[in-house]
């Protein structure tokens, strides 16, 4: 991993927080929905944001 500046690390931390919040939000939506299509779409969106989170986290290792 390349050495990251404090500003870059701060940006990554902010993005990780944002992605984590989106995962939780869409998982919560999916849990509350009864429409199967909307439920599936929210689960897909949560999964997409989890992937983003994992990729960003990988930049720190």
C-alpha positions as MATLAB code, in Angstrom:
seq = 'XXXXXXXXXXXXXXXXXXXXXXXXXXXXXXXXXXXXXXXXXXXXXXXXXXXXXXXXXXXXX';
ca = [
       0.000    0.000    0.000;
       1.210    3.467   -0.814;
       1.671    5.893    2.026;
      -1.489    7.916    2.356;
      -1.628   11.490    3.547;
      -3.694   12.482    6.566;
      -6.212   14.044    4.204;
      -6.530   10.848    2.179;
      -6.925    8.754    5.315;
      -9.595   11.143    6.568;
     -11.431   10.861    3.242;
     -11.276    7.064    3.376;
     -12.595    7.084    6.936;
     -15.492    9.349    5.923;
     -16.308    7.159    2.941;
     -16.167    3.996    5.044;
     -18.608    5.561    7.496;
     -20.918    6.623    4.668;
     -20.875    3.186    3.033;
     -21.468    1.459    6.364;
     -24.438    3.737    7.047;
     -25.895    2.981    3.615;
     -25.522   -0.770    4.174;
     -27.358   -0.524    7.485;
     -30.043    1.764    6.061;
     -30.871   -0.485    3.094;
     -30.786   -3.608    5.258;
     -33.278   -1.924    7.571;
     -35.487   -0.972    4.609;
     -35.359   -4.530    3.283;
     -36.328   -5.928    6.686;
     -39.396   -3.696    6.831;
     -40.657   -4.127    3.277;
     -43.318   -6.642    2.331;
     -43.150   -6.121   -1.436;
     -40.741   -8.829   -2.658;
     -39.402   -6.750   -5.543;
     -38.630   -3.745   -3.371;
     -37.176   -5.990   -0.674;
     -34.860   -7.633   -3.213;
     -33.826   -4.271   -4.658;
     -32.925   -2.933   -1.190;
     -30.951   -6.100   -0.448;
     -29.066   -5.652   -3.731;
     -28.291   -2.029   -2.927;
     -27.080   -2.999    0.560;
     -24.832   -5.638   -1.001;
     -23.432   -3.120   -3.494;
     -22.540   -0.718   -0.692;
     -20.997   -3.571    1.314;
     -18.778   -4.281   -1.691;
     -17.773   -0.600   -1.819;
     -17.002   -0.714    1.912;
     -14.843   -3.819    1.498;
     -12.914   -2.312   -1.413;
     -12.233    0.883    0.501;
     -11.174   -1.074    3.561;
      -8.792   -3.015    1.338;
      -6.984    0.250    0.578;
      -5.939    0.417    4.210;
      -4.251   -2.995    4.281;
];
